[in-house]
mmCIF file of C-alpha atoms and ligand atoms in Angstrom:
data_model
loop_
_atom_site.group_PDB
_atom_site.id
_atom_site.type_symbol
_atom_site.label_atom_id
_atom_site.label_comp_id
_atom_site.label_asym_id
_atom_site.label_seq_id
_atom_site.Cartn_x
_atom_site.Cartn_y
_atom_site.Cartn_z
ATOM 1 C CA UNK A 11 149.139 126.758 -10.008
ATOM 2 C CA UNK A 12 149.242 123.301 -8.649
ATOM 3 C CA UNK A 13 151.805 124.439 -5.803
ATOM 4 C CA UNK A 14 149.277 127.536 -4.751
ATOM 5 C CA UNK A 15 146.023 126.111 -5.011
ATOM 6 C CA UNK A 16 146.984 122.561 -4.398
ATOM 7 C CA UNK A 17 144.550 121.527 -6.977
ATOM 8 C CA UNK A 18 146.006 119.300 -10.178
ATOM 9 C CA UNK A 19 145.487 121.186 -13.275
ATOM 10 C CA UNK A 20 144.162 119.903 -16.993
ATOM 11 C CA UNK A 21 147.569 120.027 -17.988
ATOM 12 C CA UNK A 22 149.000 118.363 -14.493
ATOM 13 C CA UNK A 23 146.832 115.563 -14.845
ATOM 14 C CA UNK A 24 146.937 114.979 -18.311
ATOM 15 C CA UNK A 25 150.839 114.284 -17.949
ATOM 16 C CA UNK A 26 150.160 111.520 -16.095
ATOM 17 C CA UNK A 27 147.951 109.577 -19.102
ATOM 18 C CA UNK A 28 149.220 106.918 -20.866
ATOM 19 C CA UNK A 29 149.070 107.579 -24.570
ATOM 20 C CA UNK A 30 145.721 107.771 -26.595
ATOM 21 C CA UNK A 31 146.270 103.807 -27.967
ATOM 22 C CA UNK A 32 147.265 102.358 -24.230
ATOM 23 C CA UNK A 33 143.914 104.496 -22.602
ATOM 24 C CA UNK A 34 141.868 101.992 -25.151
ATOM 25 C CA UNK A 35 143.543 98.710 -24.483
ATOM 26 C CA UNK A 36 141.987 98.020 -21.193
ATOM 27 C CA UNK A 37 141.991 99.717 -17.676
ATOM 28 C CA UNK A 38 145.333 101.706 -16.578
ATOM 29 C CA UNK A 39 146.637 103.263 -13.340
ATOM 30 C CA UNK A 40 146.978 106.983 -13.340
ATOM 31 C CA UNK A 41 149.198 107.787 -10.227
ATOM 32 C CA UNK A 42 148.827 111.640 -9.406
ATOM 33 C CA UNK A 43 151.488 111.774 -7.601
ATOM 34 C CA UNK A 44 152.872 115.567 -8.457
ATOM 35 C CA UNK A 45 156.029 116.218 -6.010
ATOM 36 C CA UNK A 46 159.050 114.684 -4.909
ATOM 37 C CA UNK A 47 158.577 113.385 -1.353
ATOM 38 C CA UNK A 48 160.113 110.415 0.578
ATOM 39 C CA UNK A 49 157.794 107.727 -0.467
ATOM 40 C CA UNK A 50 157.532 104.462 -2.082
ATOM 41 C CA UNK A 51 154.996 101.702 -0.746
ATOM 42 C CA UNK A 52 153.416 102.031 -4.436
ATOM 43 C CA UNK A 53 156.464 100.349 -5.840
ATOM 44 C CA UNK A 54 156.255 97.489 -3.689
ATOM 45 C CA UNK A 55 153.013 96.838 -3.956
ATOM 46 C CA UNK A 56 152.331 96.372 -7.850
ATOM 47 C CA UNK A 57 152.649 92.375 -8.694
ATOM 48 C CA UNK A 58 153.204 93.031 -12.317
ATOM 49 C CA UNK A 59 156.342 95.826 -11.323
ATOM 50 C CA UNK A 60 154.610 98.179 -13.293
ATOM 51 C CA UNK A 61 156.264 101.234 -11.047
ATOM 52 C CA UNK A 62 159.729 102.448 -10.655
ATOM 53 C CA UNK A 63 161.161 104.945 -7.793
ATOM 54 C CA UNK A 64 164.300 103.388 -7.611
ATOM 55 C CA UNK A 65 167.057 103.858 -4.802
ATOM 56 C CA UNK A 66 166.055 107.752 -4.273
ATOM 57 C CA UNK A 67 162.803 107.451 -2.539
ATOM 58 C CA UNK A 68 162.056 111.030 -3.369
ATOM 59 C CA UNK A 69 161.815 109.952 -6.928
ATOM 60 C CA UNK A 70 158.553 110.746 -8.678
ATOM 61 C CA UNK A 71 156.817 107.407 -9.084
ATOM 62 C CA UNK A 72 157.400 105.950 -13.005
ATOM 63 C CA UNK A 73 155.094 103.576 -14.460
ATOM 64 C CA UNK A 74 155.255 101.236 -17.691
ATOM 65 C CA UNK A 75 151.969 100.713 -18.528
ATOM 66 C CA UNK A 76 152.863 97.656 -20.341
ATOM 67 C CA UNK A 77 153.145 96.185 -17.214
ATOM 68 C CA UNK A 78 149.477 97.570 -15.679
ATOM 69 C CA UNK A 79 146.777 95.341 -15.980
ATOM 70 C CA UNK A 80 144.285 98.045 -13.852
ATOM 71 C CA UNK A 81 144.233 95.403 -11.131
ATOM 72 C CA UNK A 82 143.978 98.125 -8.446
ATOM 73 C CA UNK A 83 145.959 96.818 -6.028
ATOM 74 C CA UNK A 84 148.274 99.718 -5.695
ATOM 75 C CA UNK A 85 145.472 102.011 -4.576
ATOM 76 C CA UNK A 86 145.003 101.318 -1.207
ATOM 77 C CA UNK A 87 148.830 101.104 -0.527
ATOM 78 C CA UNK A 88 149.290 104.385 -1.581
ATOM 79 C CA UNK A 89 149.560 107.130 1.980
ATOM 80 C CA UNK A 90 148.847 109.905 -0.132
ATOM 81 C CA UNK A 91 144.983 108.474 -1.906
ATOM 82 C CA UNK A 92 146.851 109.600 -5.516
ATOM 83 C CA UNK A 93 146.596 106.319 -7.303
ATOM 84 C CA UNK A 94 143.186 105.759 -9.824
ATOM 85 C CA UNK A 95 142.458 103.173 -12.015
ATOM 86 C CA UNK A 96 140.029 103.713 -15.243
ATOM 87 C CA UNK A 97 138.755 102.047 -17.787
ATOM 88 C CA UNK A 98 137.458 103.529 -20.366
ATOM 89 C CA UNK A 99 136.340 100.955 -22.067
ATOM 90 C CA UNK A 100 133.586 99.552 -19.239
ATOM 91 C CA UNK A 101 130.376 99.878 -21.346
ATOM 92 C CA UNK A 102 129.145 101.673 -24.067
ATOM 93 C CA UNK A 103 128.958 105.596 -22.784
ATOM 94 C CA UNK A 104 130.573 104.804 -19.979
ATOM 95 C CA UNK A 105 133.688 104.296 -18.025
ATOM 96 C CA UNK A 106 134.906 102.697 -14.594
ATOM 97 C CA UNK A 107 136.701 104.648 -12.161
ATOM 98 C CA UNK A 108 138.364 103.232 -8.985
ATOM 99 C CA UNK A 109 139.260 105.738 -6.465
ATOM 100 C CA UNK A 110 140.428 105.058 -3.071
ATOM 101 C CA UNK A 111 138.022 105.955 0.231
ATOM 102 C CA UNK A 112 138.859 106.284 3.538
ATOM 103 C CA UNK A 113 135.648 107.631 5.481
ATOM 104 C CA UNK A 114 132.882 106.035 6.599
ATOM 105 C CA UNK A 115 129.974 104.804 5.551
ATOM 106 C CA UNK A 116 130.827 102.839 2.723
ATOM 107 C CA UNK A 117 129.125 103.353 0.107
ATOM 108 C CA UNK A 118 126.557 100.968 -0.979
ATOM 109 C CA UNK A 119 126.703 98.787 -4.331
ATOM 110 C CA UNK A 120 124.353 99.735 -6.966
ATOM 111 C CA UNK A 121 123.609 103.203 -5.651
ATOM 112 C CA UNK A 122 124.363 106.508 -6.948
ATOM 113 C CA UNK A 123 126.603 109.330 -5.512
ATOM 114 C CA UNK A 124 127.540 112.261 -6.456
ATOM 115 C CA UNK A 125 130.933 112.317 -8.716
ATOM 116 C CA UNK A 126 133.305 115.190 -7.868
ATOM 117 C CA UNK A 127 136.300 116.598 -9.282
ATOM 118 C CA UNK A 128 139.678 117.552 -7.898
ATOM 119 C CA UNK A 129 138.394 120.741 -6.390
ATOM 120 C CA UNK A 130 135.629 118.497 -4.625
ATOM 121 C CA UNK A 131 132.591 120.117 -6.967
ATOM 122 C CA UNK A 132 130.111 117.747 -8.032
ATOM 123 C CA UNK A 133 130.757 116.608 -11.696
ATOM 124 C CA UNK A 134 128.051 113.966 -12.733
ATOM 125 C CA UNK A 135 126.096 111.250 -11.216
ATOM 126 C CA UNK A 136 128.360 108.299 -10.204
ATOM 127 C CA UNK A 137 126.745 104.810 -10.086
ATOM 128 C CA UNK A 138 128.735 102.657 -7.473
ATOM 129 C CA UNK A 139 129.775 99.762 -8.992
ATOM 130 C CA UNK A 140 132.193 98.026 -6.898
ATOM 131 C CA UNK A 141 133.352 97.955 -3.001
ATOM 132 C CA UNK A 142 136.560 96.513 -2.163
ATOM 133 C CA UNK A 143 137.394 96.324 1.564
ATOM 134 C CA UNK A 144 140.001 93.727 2.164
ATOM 135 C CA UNK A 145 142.305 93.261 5.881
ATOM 136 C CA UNK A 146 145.255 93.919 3.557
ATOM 137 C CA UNK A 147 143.518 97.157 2.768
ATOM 138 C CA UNK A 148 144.513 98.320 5.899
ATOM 139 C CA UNK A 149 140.859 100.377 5.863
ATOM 140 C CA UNK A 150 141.547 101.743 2.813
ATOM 141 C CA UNK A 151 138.520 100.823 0.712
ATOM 142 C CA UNK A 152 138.607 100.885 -3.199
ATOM 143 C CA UNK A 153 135.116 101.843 -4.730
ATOM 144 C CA UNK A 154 134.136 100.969 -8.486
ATOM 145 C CA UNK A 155 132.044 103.896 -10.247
ATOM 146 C CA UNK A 156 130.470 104.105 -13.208
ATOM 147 C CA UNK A 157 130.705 107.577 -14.888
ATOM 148 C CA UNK A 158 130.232 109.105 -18.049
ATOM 149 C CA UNK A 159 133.189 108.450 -20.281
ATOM 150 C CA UNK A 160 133.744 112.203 -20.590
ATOM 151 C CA UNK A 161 134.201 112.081 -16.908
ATOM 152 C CA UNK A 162 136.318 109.011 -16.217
ATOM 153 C CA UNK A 163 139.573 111.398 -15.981
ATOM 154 C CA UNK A 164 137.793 113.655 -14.212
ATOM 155 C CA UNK A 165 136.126 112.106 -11.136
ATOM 156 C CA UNK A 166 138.065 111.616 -8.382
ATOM 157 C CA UNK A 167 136.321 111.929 -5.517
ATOM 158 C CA UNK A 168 132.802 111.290 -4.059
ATOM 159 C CA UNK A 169 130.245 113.015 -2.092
ATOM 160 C CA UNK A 170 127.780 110.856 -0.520
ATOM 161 C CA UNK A 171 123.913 111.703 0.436
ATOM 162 C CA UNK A 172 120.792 111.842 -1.194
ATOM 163 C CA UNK A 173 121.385 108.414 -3.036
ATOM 164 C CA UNK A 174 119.320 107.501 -5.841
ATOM 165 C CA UNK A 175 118.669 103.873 -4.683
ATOM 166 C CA UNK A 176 120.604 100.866 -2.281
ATOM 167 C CA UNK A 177 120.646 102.955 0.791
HETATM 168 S S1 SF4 B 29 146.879 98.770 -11.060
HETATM 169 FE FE1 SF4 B 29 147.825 96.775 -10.552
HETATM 170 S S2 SF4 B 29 149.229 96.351 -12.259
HETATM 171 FE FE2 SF4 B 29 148.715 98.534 -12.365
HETATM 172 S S3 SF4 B 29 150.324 99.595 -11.211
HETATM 173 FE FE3 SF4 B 29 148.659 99.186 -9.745
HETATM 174 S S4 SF4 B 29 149.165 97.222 -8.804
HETATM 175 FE FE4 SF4 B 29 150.412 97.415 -10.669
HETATM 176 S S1 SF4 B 30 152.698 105.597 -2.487
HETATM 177 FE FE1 SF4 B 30 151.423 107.292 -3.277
HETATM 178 S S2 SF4 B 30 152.245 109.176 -2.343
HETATM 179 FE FE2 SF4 B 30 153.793 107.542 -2.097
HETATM 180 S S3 SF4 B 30 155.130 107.796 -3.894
HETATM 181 FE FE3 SF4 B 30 153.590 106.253 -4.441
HETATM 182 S S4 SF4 B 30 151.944 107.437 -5.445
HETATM 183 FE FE4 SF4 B 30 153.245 108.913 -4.341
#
């Protein structure tokens, strides 16, 4: 399914988890990354060596989430926009996504967009919480949102317009 429609599946997606006790000890990469291609800059660019490709750059990136500390700074390395960081334990209700964003306009701190899945439908309101833009970001921005917990490994995407407030 993932090869036709080009669209991660539940069970695609959920592969790339760590396990139920690691998901509640603080915030964790998820690198959907699905297919063996020649790539590595997200192996390089973790401080804590939390992923592994090894000497076959085709390797499907491995992480050890013991390592992770959900600093994001994989996610803007990463050619392909498949690395995510969430923490589900943000607030009560609610978890933090951050997603990496490459268009422009920004989005602005404190207002709310429009959360969308993998298929780019809209999935719940998203409440930007964060906006990284760095020069080492190479224009890559990282955006903080605020979802629903039920949506924190669902989100992955934006769509901007018709804000609720900050723009
Ligand atoms: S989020 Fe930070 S610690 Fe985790 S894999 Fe990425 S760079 Fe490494
Ligand atoms: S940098 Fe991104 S696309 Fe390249 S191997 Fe790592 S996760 Fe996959």
């Amino acid at each position: 399914m993932l090869k036709s429609s080009g669209i991660a599946q539940k069970s695609d997606w959920e592969a790339k988890l760590p396990d139920v006790n690691r998901r509640k000890s603080g915030p964790y990469v998820v690198i959907e990354c699905y297919q063996k291609i020649p790539c590595n800059p997200c192996e390089g660019a973790c401080p804590n060596k939390a992923v592994t490709i090894g000497e076959d750059i085709n390797t499907i990136p491995c992480v050890e989430y013991g390592r992770c500390n959900g600093c994001g700074i994989c996610i803007s390395r990463c050619p392909g926009l498949a690395i995510f960081v969430v923490d589900e334990g943000f607030c009560p209700g609610f978890g933090k996504i951050l997603i990496p964003w490459e268009y422009l306009p920004l989005p602005t701190k404190g207002s709310v967009v429009a959360g969308v899945g993998r298929d780019g439908k809209e999935l719940c309101p998203a409440e930007v919480v964060e906006v990284r833009i760095a020069k080492n970001q190479d224009r890559t921005a990282v955006i903080g949102l605020k979802v629903p917990l039920d949506f924190v490994n669902q989100v992955r995407g934006i769509k901007l317009g018709g804000e609720e407030n900050g723009r």
